[in-house]
mmCIF file of C-alpha atoms in Angstrom:
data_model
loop_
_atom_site.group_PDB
_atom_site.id
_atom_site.type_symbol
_atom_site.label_atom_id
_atom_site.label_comp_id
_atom_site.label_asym_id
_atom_site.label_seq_id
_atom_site.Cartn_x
_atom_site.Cartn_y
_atom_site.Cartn_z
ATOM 1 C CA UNK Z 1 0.000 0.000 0.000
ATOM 2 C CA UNK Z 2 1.288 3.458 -0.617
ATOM 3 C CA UNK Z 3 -0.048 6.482 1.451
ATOM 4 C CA UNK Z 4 0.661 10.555 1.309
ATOM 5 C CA UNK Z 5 3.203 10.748 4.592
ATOM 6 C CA UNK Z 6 3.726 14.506 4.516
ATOM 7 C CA UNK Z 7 5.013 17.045 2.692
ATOM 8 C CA UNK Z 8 8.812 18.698 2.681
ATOM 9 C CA UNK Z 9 8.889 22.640 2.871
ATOM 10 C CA UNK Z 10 9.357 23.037 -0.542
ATOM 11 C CA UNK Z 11 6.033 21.231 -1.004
ATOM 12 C CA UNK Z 12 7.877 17.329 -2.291
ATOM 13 C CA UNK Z 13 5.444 14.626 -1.606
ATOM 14 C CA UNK Z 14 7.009 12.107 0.494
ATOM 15 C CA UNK Z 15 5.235 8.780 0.709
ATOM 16 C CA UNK Z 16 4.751 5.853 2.819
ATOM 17 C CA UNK Z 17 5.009 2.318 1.302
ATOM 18 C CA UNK Z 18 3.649 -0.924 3.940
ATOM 19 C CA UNK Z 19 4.230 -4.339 3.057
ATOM 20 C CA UNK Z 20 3.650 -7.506 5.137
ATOM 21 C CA UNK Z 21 5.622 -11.000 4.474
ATOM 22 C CA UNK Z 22 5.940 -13.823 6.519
ATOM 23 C CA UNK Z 23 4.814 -12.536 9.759
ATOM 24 C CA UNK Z 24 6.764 -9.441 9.181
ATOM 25 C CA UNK Z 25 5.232 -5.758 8.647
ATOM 26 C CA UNK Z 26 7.594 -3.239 7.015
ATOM 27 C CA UNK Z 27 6.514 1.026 6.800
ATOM 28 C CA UNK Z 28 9.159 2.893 3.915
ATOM 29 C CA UNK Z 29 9.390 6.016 3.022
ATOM 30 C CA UNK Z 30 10.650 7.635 0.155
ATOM 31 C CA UNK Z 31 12.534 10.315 2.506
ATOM 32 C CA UNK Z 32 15.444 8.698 3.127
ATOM 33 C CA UNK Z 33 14.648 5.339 2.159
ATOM 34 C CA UNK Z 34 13.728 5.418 5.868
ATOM 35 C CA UNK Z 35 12.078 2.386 7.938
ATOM 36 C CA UNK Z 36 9.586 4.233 9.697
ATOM 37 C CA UNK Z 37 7.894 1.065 11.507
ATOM 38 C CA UNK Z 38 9.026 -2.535 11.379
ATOM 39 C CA UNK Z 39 6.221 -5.045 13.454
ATOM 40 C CA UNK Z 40 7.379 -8.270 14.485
ATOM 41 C CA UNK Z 41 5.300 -10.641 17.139
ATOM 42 C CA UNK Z 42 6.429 -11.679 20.625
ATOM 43 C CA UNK Z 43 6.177 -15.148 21.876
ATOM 44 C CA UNK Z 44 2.453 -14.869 22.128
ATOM 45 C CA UNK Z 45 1.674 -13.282 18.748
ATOM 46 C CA UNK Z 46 1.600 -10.236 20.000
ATOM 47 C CA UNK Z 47 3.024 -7.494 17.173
ATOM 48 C CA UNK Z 48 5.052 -4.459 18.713
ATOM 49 C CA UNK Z 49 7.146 -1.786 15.998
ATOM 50 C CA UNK Z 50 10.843 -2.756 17.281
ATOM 51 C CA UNK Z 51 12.394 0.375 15.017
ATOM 52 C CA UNK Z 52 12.655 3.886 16.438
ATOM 53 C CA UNK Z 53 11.264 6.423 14.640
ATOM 54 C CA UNK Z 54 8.581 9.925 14.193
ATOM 55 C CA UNK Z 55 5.056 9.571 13.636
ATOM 56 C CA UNK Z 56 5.626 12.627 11.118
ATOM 57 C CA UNK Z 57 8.135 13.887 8.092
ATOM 58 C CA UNK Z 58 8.803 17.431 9.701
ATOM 59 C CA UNK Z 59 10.279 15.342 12.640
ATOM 60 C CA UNK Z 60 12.967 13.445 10.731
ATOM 61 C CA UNK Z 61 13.661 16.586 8.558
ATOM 62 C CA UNK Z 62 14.241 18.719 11.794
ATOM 63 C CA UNK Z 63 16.044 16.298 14.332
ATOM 64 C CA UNK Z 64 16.778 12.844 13.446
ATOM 65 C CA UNK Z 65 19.943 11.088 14.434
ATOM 66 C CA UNK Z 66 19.660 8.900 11.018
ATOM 67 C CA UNK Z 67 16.331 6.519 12.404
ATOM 68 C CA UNK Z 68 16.146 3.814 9.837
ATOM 69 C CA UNK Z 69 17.534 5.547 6.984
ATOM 70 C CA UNK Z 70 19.588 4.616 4.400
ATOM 71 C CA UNK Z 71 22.938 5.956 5.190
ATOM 72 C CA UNK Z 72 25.747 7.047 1.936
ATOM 73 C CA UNK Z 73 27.695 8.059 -0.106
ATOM 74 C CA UNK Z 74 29.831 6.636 3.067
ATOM 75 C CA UNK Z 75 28.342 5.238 6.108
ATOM 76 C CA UNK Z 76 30.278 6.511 9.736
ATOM 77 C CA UNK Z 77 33.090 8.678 10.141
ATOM 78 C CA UNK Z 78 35.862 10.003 7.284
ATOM 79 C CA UNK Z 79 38.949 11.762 9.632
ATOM 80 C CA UNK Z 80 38.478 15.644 8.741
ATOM 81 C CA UNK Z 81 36.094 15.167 5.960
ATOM 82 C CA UNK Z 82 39.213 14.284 3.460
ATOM 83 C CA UNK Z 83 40.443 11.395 1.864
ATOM 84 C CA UNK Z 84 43.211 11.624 -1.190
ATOM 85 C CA UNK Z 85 42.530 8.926 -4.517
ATOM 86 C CA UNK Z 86 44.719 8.373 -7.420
ATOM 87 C CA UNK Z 87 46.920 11.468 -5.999
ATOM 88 C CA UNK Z 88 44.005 13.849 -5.554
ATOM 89 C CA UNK Z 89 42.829 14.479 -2.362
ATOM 90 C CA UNK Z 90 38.799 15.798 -1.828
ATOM 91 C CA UNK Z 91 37.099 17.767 1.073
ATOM 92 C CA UNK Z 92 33.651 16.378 2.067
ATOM 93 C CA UNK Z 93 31.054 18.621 4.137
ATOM 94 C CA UNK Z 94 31.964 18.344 7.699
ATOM 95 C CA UNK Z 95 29.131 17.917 9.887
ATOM 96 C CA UNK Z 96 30.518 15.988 12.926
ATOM 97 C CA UNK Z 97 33.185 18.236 14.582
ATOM 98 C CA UNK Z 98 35.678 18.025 12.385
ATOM 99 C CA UNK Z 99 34.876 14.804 10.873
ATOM 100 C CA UNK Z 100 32.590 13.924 8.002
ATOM 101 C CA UNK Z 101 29.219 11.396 8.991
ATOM 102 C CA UNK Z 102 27.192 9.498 7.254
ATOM 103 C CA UNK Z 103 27.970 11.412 4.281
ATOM 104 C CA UNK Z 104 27.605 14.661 5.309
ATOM 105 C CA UNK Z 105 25.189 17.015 6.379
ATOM 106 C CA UNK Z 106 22.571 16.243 3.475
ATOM 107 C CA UNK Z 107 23.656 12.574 2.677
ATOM 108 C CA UNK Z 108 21.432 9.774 1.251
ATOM 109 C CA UNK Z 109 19.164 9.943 4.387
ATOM 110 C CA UNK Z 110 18.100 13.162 3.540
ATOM 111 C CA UNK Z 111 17.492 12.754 -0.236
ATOM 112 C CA UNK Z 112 13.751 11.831 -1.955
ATOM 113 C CA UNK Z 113 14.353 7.944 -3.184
ATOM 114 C CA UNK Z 114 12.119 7.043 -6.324
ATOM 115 C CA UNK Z 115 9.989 4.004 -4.882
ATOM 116 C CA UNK Z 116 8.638 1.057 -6.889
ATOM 117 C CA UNK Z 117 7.312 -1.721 -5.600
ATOM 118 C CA UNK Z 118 7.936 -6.013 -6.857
ATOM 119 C CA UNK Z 119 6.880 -9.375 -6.329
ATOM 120 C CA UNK Z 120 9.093 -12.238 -6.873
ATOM 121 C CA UNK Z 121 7.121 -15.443 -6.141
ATOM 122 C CA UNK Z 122 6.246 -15.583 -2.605
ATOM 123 C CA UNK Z 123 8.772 -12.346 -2.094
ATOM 124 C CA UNK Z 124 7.868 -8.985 -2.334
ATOM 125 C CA UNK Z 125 10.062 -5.604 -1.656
ATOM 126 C CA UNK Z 126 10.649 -2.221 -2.684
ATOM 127 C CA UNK Z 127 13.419 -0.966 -4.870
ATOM 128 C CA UNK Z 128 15.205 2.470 -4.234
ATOM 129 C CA UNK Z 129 16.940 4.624 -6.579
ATOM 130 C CA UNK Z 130 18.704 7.225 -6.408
ATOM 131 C CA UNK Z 131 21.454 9.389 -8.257
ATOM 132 C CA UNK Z 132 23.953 11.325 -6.428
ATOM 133 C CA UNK Z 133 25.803 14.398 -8.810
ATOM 134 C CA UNK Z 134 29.380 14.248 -8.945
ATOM 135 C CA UNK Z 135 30.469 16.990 -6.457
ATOM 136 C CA UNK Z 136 27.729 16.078 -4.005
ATOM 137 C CA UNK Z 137 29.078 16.775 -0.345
ATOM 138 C CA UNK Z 138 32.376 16.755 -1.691
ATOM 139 C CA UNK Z 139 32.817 13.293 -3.313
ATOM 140 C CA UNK Z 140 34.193 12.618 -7.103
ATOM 141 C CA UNK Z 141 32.086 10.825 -9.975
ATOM 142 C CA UNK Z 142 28.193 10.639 -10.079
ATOM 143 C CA UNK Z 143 26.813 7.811 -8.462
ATOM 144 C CA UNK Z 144 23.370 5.836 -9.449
ATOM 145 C CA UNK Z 145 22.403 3.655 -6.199
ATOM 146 C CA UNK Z 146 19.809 0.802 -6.613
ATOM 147 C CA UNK Z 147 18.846 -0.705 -2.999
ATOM 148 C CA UNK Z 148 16.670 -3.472 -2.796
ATOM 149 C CA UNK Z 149 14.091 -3.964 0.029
ATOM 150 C CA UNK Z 150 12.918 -7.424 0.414
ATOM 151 C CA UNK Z 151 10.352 -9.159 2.614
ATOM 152 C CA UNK Z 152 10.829 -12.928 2.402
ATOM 153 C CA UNK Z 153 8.047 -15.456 2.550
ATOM 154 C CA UNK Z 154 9.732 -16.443 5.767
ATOM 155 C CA UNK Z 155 9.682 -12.535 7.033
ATOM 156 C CA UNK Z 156 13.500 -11.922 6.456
ATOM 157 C CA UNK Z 157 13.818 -8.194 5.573
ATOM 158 C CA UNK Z 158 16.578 -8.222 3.465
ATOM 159 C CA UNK Z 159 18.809 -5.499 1.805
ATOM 160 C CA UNK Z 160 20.788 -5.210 -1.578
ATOM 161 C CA UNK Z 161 22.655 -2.682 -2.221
ATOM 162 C CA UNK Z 162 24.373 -1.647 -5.818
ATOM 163 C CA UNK Z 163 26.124 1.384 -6.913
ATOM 164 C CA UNK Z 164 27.910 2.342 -10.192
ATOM 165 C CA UNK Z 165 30.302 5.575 -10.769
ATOM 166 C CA UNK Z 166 31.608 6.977 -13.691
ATOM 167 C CA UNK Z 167 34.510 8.350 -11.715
ATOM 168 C CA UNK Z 168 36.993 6.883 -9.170
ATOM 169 C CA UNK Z 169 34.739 7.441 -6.165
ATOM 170 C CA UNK Z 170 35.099 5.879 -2.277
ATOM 171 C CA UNK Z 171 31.396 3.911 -1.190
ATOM 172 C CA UNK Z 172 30.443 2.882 2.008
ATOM 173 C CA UNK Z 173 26.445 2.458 2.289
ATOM 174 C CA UNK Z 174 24.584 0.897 5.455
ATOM 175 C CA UNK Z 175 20.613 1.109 7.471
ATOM 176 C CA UNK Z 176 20.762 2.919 10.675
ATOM 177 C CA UNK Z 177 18.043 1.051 12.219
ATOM 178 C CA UNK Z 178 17.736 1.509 15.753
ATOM 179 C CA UNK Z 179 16.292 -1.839 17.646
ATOM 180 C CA UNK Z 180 14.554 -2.208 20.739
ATOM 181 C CA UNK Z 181 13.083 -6.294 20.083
ATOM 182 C CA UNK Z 182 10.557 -5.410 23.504
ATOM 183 C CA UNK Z 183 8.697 -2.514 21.157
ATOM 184 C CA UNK Z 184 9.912 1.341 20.704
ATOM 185 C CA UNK Z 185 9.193 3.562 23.340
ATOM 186 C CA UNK Z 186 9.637 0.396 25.893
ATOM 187 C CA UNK Z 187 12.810 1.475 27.596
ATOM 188 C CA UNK Z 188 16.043 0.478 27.659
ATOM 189 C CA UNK Z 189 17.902 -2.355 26.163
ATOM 190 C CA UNK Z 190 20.734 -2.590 28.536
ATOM 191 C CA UNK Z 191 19.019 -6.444 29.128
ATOM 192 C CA UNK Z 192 18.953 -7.295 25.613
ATOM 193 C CA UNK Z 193 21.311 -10.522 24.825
ATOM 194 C CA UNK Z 194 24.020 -9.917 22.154
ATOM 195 C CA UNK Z 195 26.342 -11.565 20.360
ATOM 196 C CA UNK Z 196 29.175 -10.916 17.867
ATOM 197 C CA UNK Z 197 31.131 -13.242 15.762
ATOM 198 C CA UNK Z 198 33.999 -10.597 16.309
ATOM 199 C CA UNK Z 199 37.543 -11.444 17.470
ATOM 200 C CA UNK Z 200 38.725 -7.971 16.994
ATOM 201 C CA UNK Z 201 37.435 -4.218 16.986
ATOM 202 C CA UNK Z 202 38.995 -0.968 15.944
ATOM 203 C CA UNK Z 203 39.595 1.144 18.721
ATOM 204 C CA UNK Z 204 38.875 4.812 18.292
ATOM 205 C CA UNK Z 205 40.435 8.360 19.162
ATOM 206 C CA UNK Z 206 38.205 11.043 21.026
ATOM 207 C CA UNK Z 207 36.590 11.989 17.763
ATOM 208 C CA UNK Z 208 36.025 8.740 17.034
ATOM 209 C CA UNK Z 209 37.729 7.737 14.068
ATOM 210 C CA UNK Z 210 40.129 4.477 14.098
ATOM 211 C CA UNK Z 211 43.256 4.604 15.074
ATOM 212 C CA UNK Z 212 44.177 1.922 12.536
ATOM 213 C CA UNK Z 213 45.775 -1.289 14.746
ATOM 214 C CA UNK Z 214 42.617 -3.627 15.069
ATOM 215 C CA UNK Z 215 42.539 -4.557 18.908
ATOM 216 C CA UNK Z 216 41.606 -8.093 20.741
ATOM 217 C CA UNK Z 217 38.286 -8.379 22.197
ATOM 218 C CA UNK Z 218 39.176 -11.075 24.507
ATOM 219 C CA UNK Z 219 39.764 -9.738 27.821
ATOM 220 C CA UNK Z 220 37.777 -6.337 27.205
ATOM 221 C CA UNK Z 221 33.987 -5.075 27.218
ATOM 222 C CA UNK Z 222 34.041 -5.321 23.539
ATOM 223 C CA UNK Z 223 34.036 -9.282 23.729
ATOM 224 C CA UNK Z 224 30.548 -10.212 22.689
ATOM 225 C CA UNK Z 225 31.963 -13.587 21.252
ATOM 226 C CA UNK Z 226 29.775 -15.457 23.524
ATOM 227 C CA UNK Z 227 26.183 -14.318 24.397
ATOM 228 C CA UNK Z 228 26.007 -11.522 27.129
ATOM 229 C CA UNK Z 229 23.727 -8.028 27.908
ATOM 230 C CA UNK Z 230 24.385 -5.423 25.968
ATOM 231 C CA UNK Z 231 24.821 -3.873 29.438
ATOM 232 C CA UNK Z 232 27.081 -6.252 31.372
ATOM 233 C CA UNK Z 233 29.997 -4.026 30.568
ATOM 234 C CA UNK Z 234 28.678 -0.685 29.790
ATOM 235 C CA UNK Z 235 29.374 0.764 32.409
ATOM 236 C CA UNK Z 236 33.324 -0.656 32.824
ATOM 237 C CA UNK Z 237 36.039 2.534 32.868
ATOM 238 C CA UNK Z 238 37.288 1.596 29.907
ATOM 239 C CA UNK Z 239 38.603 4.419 27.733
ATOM 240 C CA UNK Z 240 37.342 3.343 24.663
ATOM 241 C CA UNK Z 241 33.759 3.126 26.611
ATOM 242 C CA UNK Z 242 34.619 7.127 27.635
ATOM 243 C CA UNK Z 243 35.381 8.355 24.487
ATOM 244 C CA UNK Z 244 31.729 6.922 23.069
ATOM 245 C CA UNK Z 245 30.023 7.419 25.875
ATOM 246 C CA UNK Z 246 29.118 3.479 25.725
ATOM 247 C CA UNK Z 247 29.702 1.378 22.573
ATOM 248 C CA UNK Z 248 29.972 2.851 19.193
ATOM 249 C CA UNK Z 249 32.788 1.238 17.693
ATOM 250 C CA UNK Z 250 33.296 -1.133 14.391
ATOM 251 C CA UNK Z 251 34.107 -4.969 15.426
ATOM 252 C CA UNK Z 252 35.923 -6.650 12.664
ATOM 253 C CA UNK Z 253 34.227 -9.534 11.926
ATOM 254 C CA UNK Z 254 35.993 -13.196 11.436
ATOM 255 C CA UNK Z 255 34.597 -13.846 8.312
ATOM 256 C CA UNK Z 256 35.871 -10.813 6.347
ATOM 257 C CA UNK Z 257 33.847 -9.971 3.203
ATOM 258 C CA UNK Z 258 32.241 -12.696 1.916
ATOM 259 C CA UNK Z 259 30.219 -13.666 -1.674
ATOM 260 C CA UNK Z 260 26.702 -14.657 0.141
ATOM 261 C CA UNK Z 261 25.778 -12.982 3.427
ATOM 262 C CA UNK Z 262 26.908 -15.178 6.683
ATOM 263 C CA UNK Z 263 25.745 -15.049 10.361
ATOM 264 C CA UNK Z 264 27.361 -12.728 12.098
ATOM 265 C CA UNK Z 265 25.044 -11.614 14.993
ATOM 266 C CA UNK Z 266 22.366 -12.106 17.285
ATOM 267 C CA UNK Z 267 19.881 -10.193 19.462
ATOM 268 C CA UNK Z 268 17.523 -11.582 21.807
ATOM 269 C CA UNK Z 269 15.118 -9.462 24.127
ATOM 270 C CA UNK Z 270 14.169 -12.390 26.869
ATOM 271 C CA UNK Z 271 10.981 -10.478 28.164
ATOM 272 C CA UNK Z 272 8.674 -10.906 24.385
ATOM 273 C CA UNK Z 273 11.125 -13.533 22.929
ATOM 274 C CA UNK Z 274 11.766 -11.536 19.799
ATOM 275 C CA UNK Z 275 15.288 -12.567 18.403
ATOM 276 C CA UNK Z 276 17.232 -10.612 15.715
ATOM 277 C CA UNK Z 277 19.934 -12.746 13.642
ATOM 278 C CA UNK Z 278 21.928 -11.066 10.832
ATOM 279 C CA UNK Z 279 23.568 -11.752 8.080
ATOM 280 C CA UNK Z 280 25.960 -9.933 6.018
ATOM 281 C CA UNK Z 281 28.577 -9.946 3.214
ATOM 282 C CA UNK Z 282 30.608 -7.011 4.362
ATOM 283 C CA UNK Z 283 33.946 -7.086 6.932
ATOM 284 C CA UNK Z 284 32.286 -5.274 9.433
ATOM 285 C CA UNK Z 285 29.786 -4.083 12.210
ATOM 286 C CA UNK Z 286 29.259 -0.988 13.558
ATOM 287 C CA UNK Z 287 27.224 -1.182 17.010
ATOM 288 C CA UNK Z 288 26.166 1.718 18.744
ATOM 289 C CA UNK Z 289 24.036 1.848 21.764
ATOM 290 C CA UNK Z 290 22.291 4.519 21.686
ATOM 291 C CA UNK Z 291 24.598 6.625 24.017
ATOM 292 C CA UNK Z 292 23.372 10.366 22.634
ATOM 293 C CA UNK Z 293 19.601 9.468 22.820
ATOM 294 C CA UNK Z 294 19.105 12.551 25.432
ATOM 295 C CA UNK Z 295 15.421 12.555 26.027
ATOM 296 C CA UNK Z 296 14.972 15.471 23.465
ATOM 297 C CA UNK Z 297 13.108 13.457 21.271
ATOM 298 C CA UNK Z 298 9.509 12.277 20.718
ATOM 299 C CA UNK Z 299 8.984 8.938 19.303
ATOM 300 C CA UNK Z 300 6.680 7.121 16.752
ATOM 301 C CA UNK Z 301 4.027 6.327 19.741
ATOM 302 C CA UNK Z 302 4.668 9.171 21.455
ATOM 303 C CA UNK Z 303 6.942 8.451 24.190
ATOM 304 C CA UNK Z 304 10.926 10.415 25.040
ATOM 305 C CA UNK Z 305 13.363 8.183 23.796
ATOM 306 C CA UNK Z 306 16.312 8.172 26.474
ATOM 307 C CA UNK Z 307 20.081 7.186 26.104
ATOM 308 C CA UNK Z 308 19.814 3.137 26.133
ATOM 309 C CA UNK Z 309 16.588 3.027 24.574
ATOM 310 C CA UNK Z 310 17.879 1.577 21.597
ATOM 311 C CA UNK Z 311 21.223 0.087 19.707
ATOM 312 C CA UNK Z 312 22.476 -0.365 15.795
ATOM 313 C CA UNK Z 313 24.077 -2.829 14.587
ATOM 314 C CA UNK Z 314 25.351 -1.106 10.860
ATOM 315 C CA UNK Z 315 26.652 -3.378 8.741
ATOM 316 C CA UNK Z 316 29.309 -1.795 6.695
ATOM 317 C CA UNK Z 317 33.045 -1.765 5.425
ATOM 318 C CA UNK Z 318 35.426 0.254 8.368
ATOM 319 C CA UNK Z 319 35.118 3.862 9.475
ATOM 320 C CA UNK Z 320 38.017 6.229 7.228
ATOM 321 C CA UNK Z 321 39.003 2.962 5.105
ATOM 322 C CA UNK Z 322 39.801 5.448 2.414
ATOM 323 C CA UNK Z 323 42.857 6.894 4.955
ATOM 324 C CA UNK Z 324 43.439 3.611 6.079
ATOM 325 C CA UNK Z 325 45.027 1.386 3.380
ATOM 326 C CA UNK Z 326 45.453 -1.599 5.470
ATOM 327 C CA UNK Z 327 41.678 -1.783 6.074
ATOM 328 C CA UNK Z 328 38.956 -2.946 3.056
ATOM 329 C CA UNK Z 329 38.841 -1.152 0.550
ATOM 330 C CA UNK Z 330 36.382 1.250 -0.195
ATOM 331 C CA UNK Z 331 36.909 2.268 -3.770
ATOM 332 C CA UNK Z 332 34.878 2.127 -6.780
ATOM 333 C CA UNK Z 333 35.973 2.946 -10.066
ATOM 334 C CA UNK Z 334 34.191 3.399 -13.642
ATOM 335 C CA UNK Z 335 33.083 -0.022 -14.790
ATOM 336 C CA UNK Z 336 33.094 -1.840 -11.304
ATOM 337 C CA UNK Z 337 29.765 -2.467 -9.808
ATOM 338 C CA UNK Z 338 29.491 -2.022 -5.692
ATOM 339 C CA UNK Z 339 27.355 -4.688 -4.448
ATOM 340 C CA UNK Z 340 26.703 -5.754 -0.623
ATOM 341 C CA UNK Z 341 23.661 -7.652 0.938
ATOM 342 C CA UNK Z 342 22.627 -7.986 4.685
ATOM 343 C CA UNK Z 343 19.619 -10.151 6.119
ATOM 344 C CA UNK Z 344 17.685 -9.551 8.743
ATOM 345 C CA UNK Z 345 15.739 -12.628 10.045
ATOM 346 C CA UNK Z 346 13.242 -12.288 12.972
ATOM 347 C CA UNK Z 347 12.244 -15.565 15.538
ATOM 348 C CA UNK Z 348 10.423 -15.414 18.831
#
């Protein structure tokens, strides 16, 4: 079904698409490629959205810290907004100190995604496109971005991603979902189980950005190797944990990139039984636990969303890989195709 969501200032319609699959209930809009509601049942049947979000477009166009959008050209934090290719080195739009997020202050979460809908079999998605100008924040070539939005018949909500340049160009796209399995505007998730097939994590400097050696988890809060709250630790005096307030770090994950998306995490809330498994192709998972949600903020059913309330797990290649040659690479150029794929599967 697509709906009228709202209107941007300059009078853009922005719709609404919902789809249900499997058990699972999906809400996209074409602002952002945003999730604006994803319903899953508890133990009991009972559905609850588990995705943060507004109940209304003027929200996420005045204050939204990137709920359920689509996140590009490059996903997380580029050192200083610069990166050098091929001897030439570009400034980005620095919106994060003096860093460059999410790809800057009017990135792919910000931009109007042409929306069409598909069946395939018993599957059925959405597909997103969208064309970014060479020059946009900063970066080099014009990119055309395909993303793929599918429910399965077995309620997986999975994500393809594609991208194509026609010059040299650096690509790092992700979803910022934020997840709270017990239903948004339910509190914290400090009690949610975790787990991350992660050996290793990059360890950050006060603004965040990698400081390049990978770092054993073993021994550390950042060892979610075997199941654990996301709040055993959180509260260690660890100086990684200081700098991010909490967790917001990239764990590298033990499979490295991979053809077909593998397992590479799991969240359980033990109160409804909802579990969240994931599946990716890419090196590498960004969680964040919600450390600046400051009570400034109005959710989708009308509740304050506090600091806890909710965590991402972003998969995605490594935070400034374009400044750090001995991570992934990150860099497309004219007649290479940037693909990635992550699946979401949902249990209770």
């Amino acid at each position: 079904m697509k709906e009228l969501f709202g209107r941007l200032a300059d009078g853009t319609e922005i719709h609404r698409w919902s789809l249900e699959n499997g058990g699972t209930r999906l809400k996209v809009l074409s602002y952002g490629g945003i999730v604006q509601s994803l319903e899953i049942p508890d133990r009991h049947g009972h559905y609850a959205n588990v995705s943060l979000g507004f109940a209304a477009i003027e929200d996420y166009v005045a204050s939204s810290p990137y709920f359920g959008a689509l996140i590009g050209r490059y996903g997380n934090r580029l050192a200083k907004g610069r990166f050098t290719l091929d001897g030439q080195t570009y400034q980005l739009d620095v919106n994060d100190d003096e860093n460059s997020l999410h790809g800057g202050a009017t990135g792919f979460d910000k931009r109007v995604w042409d929306v069409e809908p598909f069946t395939a079999g018993s599957d059925m998605g959405l597909v997103l496109h969208h064309t970014s100008v060479d020059g946009e924040m900063g970066y080099p070539g014009t990119l055309r971005t395909k993303v793929t939005y599918t429910l399965t018949r077995q309620g997986d909500w999975r994500i393809d991603y594609e991208a194509t340049t026609d010059r040299t160009t650096v690509v790092n796209l992700t979803s910022h979902v934020y997840w709270n399995l017990a239903g948004e505007g339910n509190g914290s998730v400090h009690d949610h189980e975790l787990d991350i097939a992660a050996s290793r994590y990059t360890p950050v400097d006060p603004g965040l950005i990698p400081t390049g050696e990978p770092a054993e988890v073993a021994g550390t809060p950042f060892d979610f190797r075997r199941t654990k709250t996301v709040g055993e630790n959180l509260r260690e005096a660890h100086q990684q944990l200081l700098y991010a307030k909490g967790f917001d770090h990239n764990w590298v994950l033990d499979k490295g990139v991979t053809a077909k998306p593998e397992r590479i995490a799991r969240l359980r809330d033990p109160h409804s039984g909802r579990t969240l498994e994931i599946s990716t192709t890419e090196p590498g998972l960004q969680f964040y636990s919600g450390n600046f949600l400051d009570g400034t903020l109005v959710g989708t059913g009308g509740t304050i969303y506090r600091q806890g309330d909710a965590l991402c797990l972003e998969t995605q290649h490594f935070p400034d890989s374009p400044n750090k040659p001995e991570f992934p690479s990150t860099t497309l150029r004219p007649g290479q195709t940037y693909r990635s794929a992550t699946v979401h599967s949902f249990g209770r």
